[in-house]
Structure formats: structure tokens, C-alpha cells
Amino acid sequence: MPKSRRLGYNDIVIYLVYSEESELARRSALKILKKEFPERDEFNYISLNMAVSPLKDLADECSYLPLGVDRKAVFAEDCQFLAKPARAKGTGKTGPKKKAQKTDASLERLAAYCQNPNDFIDLYLVVYSGALDENNPVVQAVKNTGRMLGVQVPSPQEWVDFALRFLKKYGVETERNVAEEIVRRVNGDYGRFLSDLAKLSIYANGEPLSMNAVKRLVSPKLEDDAFTISNALMRNDVPSAIAIYHDLKVFGVDEIRLMNLLANQFRFMDMVQTLSDMGLGSDAIAAELAAKPFRVSVTLRNLQGSKKGSLPRVIDSLYVTEKAILSGEQPPRLAFERFLATFLL
């Protein structure tokens, strides 16, 4: 870009930060903001969440400096209108572009601004996606006048290494398998990862961190627990299913999310049952459903003795339970425990 007139400031006035992990993208953008624009107040700093703010508001904020302010920063997160469109299922083609990109003149206003930005307005665009829409006029403009930063999600090995460094920084030693368990439990949630590491470092207070402490303080991966609950129910082991649920309540589990995961698990079981009835073996079913062979084997074993047509009834029961919670007919805990206690295949 041409030489800036912003004496004493970085020449870059537009940053576009994107990552498939939302908290990683947001924190990376905030780190740049804090470095480039450390002194912010209600007059020189505007923060917008584009999931709820109209695009017009963002274009408007880029168009002026408030009276008495010689420099301004605009931070816009969740700019999904800049993300690469999702592929339409079964077509191999991208889905239709968002309506705003075709009809909203604010997008063209923002693109025009990004082509010729104000030297004294810093713009930070944060996209929660691993890829950008290369045909979007704003993306094309920022390529010419700003800086684009794609933040890669760390590998499992890098997550573990970071956890060990973080804990050591606060005087906490631990075994690598303990750090691996922390990573497994947070399941790629970067914000929760940092929060749980901070919590564990305070708990340890300079003492070695044990596996038992991690299991007590870091809630497990909910998908794994939904799988365990469904397996217990399929064995008619209702007490174990209830015990697992009670353990999850210690971590404040959301019943609606747990029921959605259970519904997905039972739908998977129903598909396995259907393919098995058609004569397919375990490996063939795994290939057909793009599932792990172990999961299919466990499912087939659990399905032994179940009545034909029982799984759709279980899914309907989950729907009724969810409706009772969302309508306020029953408290979440009572409704879910009632579902478990009356479970019958």
C-alpha cells in the first residue's frame, strides 16, 4: 500500500483475521488491536458483533471520525459474510451467496472504503471460518490495502506442548499424559482450554497436577459421555446412565445439548440396524456410514436383543422431553431423569 500519512503509526490500517476456531481468531485479532491501539475509550473505539449488527453500521463507522478524535479503531467480529460459502450437500457446488451480498449496498460501501481506507481509522475484521470468500469484494480489497492473517488451529501435539508450558509458567509440573487428558476433554475449544488451564494452575498452587485433579475439575468431552450413556441404556443399565448424568451435572451440563447428542447417537444406531438387516457386515457398515469400525462393532453388540422399531420411538421420546423443557412444562433435570428412568427398548 502507499506510504501512510500516519506519522508514528503502523502503515497497516485494515486487518482481516480468520480461523475455524472462533476464540483463536478473536484473541489473535485482539492481540493485534492491543499492540497497535493500546489507548482506547468510548469515543475512539467501536466494537461490533456482525451476527447481530447490520452491515450498514459497520460501513457507517468506517466513514467518519468523531469530533475531537484524531484516530479511531473499529473492531468487527463474526464477519461471516466474508467466509467461503458452505458447499451444498450432494452437489459438490457451493451454496447460494447470502442475500446481503446481492442486495445490500452496504457491502459495496464497505468494499469501496477498504479500497481507499482512511489513514486514521483502524479496521479489524474477524471471520470465524478457515477459508474466505475470494470473490467477495471486501476480501479482494483488503488483499490490496490491508493485511490478511489466517490462524491455523494447533495440532494435538501443539495443544499438549502449550498446556505443559502454560502450567510450568505458573510453577505447576505434570505428566504429559495428564496434559493430553486436558486436551482431550476440552475438545478443540480454545477459550475453554485457556480457562481450564488457568483454573488448574490456581488449584495446583505450585504442586504437581494429578490426573485425578483433571478428572474432577475439567468437564469431559460431552460426545463421549453421550456415547457412554446410550451404551448403558442399550444394556438396560439405567442406574449407570443416571450416575453418568449426575456426574455431568457437577460441570453444569446443558440437557438440551446432551439430548441432541443422544438423538444423533440413536439415529446412528438406527442406520446401523437398517444396514445390518440388509445383510451388511461390520466393516461394510463402517465404510457406508464413514464411521470408525470400533463404533460400529460396539453399536451392533448393543443392538442385540433390541426390539425392531424401538429406536425411532426412543428418538420421539427425546423430542417430547426436549419440548417439555423448552416449553417450561418441566425443569431440565426432572425431564431428563424421567426420560432415563422410563427408558425401554
mmCIF file of N, CA, C and O in Angstrom, residues 6 9-10 12 15 31-38 71 122 124:
data_model
loop_
_atom_site.group_PDB
_atom_site.id
_atom_site.type_symbol
_atom_site.label_atom_id
_atom_site.label_comp_id
_atom_site.label_asym_id
_atom_site.label_seq_id
_atom_site.Cartn_x
_atom_site.Cartn_y
_atom_site.Cartn_z
ATOM 1 N N ARG A 6 0.192 8.518 8.498
ATOM 2 C CA ARG A 6 0.048 8.347 9.943
ATOM 3 C C ARG A 6 1.422 8.338 10.596
ATOM 4 O O ARG A 6 1.968 7.292 10.917
ATOM 5 N N TYR A 9 2.774 5.804 13.387
ATOM 6 C CA TYR A 9 1.873 4.654 13.474
ATOM 7 C C TYR A 9 2.220 3.616 12.418
ATOM 8 O O TYR A 9 2.854 3.909 11.406
ATOM 9 N N ASN A 10 1.758 2.401 12.645
ATOM 10 C CA ASN A 10 1.904 1.331 11.662
ATOM 11 C C ASN A 10 1.165 1.727 10.381
ATOM 12 O O ASN A 10 0.082 2.304 10.423
ATOM 13 N N ILE A 12 -0.281 -0.215 8.307
ATOM 14 C CA ILE A 12 -1.459 -1.049 8.078
ATOM 15 C C ILE A 12 -2.658 -0.475 8.815
ATOM 16 O O ILE A 12 -2.605 -0.224 10.022
ATOM 17 N N TYR A 15 -6.962 -4.957 9.135
ATOM 18 C CA TYR A 15 -6.545 -6.328 9.411
ATOM 19 C C TYR A 15 -7.757 -7.242 9.251
ATOM 20 O O TYR A 15 -8.838 -6.960 9.782
ATOM 21 N N LYS A 31 -5.127 -9.285 20.132
ATOM 22 C CA LYS A 31 -3.696 -9.106 20.427
ATOM 23 C C LYS A 31 -3.097 -8.028 19.528
ATOM 24 O O LYS A 31 -2.317 -7.177 19.986
ATOM 25 N N ILE A 32 -3.482 -8.060 18.245
ATOM 26 C CA ILE A 32 -3.002 -7.025 17.318
ATOM 27 C C ILE A 32 -3.564 -5.670 17.718
ATOM 28 O O ILE A 32 -2.857 -4.659 17.741
ATOM 29 N N LEU A 33 -4.858 -5.643 18.048
ATOM 30 C CA LEU A 33 -5.512 -4.391 18.443
ATOM 31 C C LEU A 33 -4.820 -3.763 19.651
ATOM 32 O O LEU A 33 -4.541 -2.551 19.668
ATOM 33 N N LYS A 34 -4.537 -4.580 20.656
ATOM 34 C CA LYS A 34 -3.920 -4.055 21.880
ATOM 35 C C LYS A 34 -2.522 -3.508 21.614
ATOM 36 O O LYS A 34 -2.086 -2.543 22.247
ATOM 37 N N LYS A 35 -1.826 -4.118 20.658
ATOM 38 C CA LYS A 35 -0.489 -3.643 20.319
ATOM 39 C C LYS A 35 -0.542 -2.350 19.507
ATOM 40 O O LYS A 35 0.208 -1.402 19.774
ATOM 41 N N GLU A 36 -1.435 -2.311 18.520
ATOM 42 C CA GLU A 36 -1.487 -1.171 17.614
ATOM 43 C C GLU A 36 -2.313 -0.008 18.154
ATOM 44 O O GLU A 36 -2.120 1.138 17.766
ATOM 45 N N PHE A 37 -3.259 -0.320 19.046
ATOM 46 C CA PHE A 37 -4.169 0.722 19.537
ATOM 47 C C PHE A 37 -4.384 0.518 21.037
ATOM 48 O O PHE A 37 -5.472 0.152 21.484
ATOM 49 N N PRO A 38 -3.340 0.743 21.835
ATOM 50 C CA PRO A 38 -3.415 0.425 23.274
ATOM 51 C C PRO A 38 -4.335 1.335 24.080
ATOM 52 O O PRO A 38 -4.904 0.902 25.078
ATOM 53 N N ARG A 71 -7.844 9.688 15.885
ATOM 54 C CA ARG A 71 -7.622 8.323 15.435
ATOM 55 C C ARG A 71 -8.685 7.430 16.060
ATOM 56 O O ARG A 71 -9.096 7.643 17.198
ATOM 57 N N ASP A 122 -8.500 2.573 12.082
ATOM 58 C CA ASP A 122 -8.010 1.194 12.047
ATOM 59 C C ASP A 122 -9.210 0.260 12.031
ATOM 60 O O ASP A 122 -10.081 0.332 12.908
ATOM 61 N N TYR A 124 -10.574 -3.716 12.037
ATOM 62 C CA TYR A 124 -10.247 -5.105 12.337
ATOM 63 C C TYR A 124 -11.470 -5.962 12.012
ATOM 64 O O TYR A 124 -12.527 -5.805 12.627
#
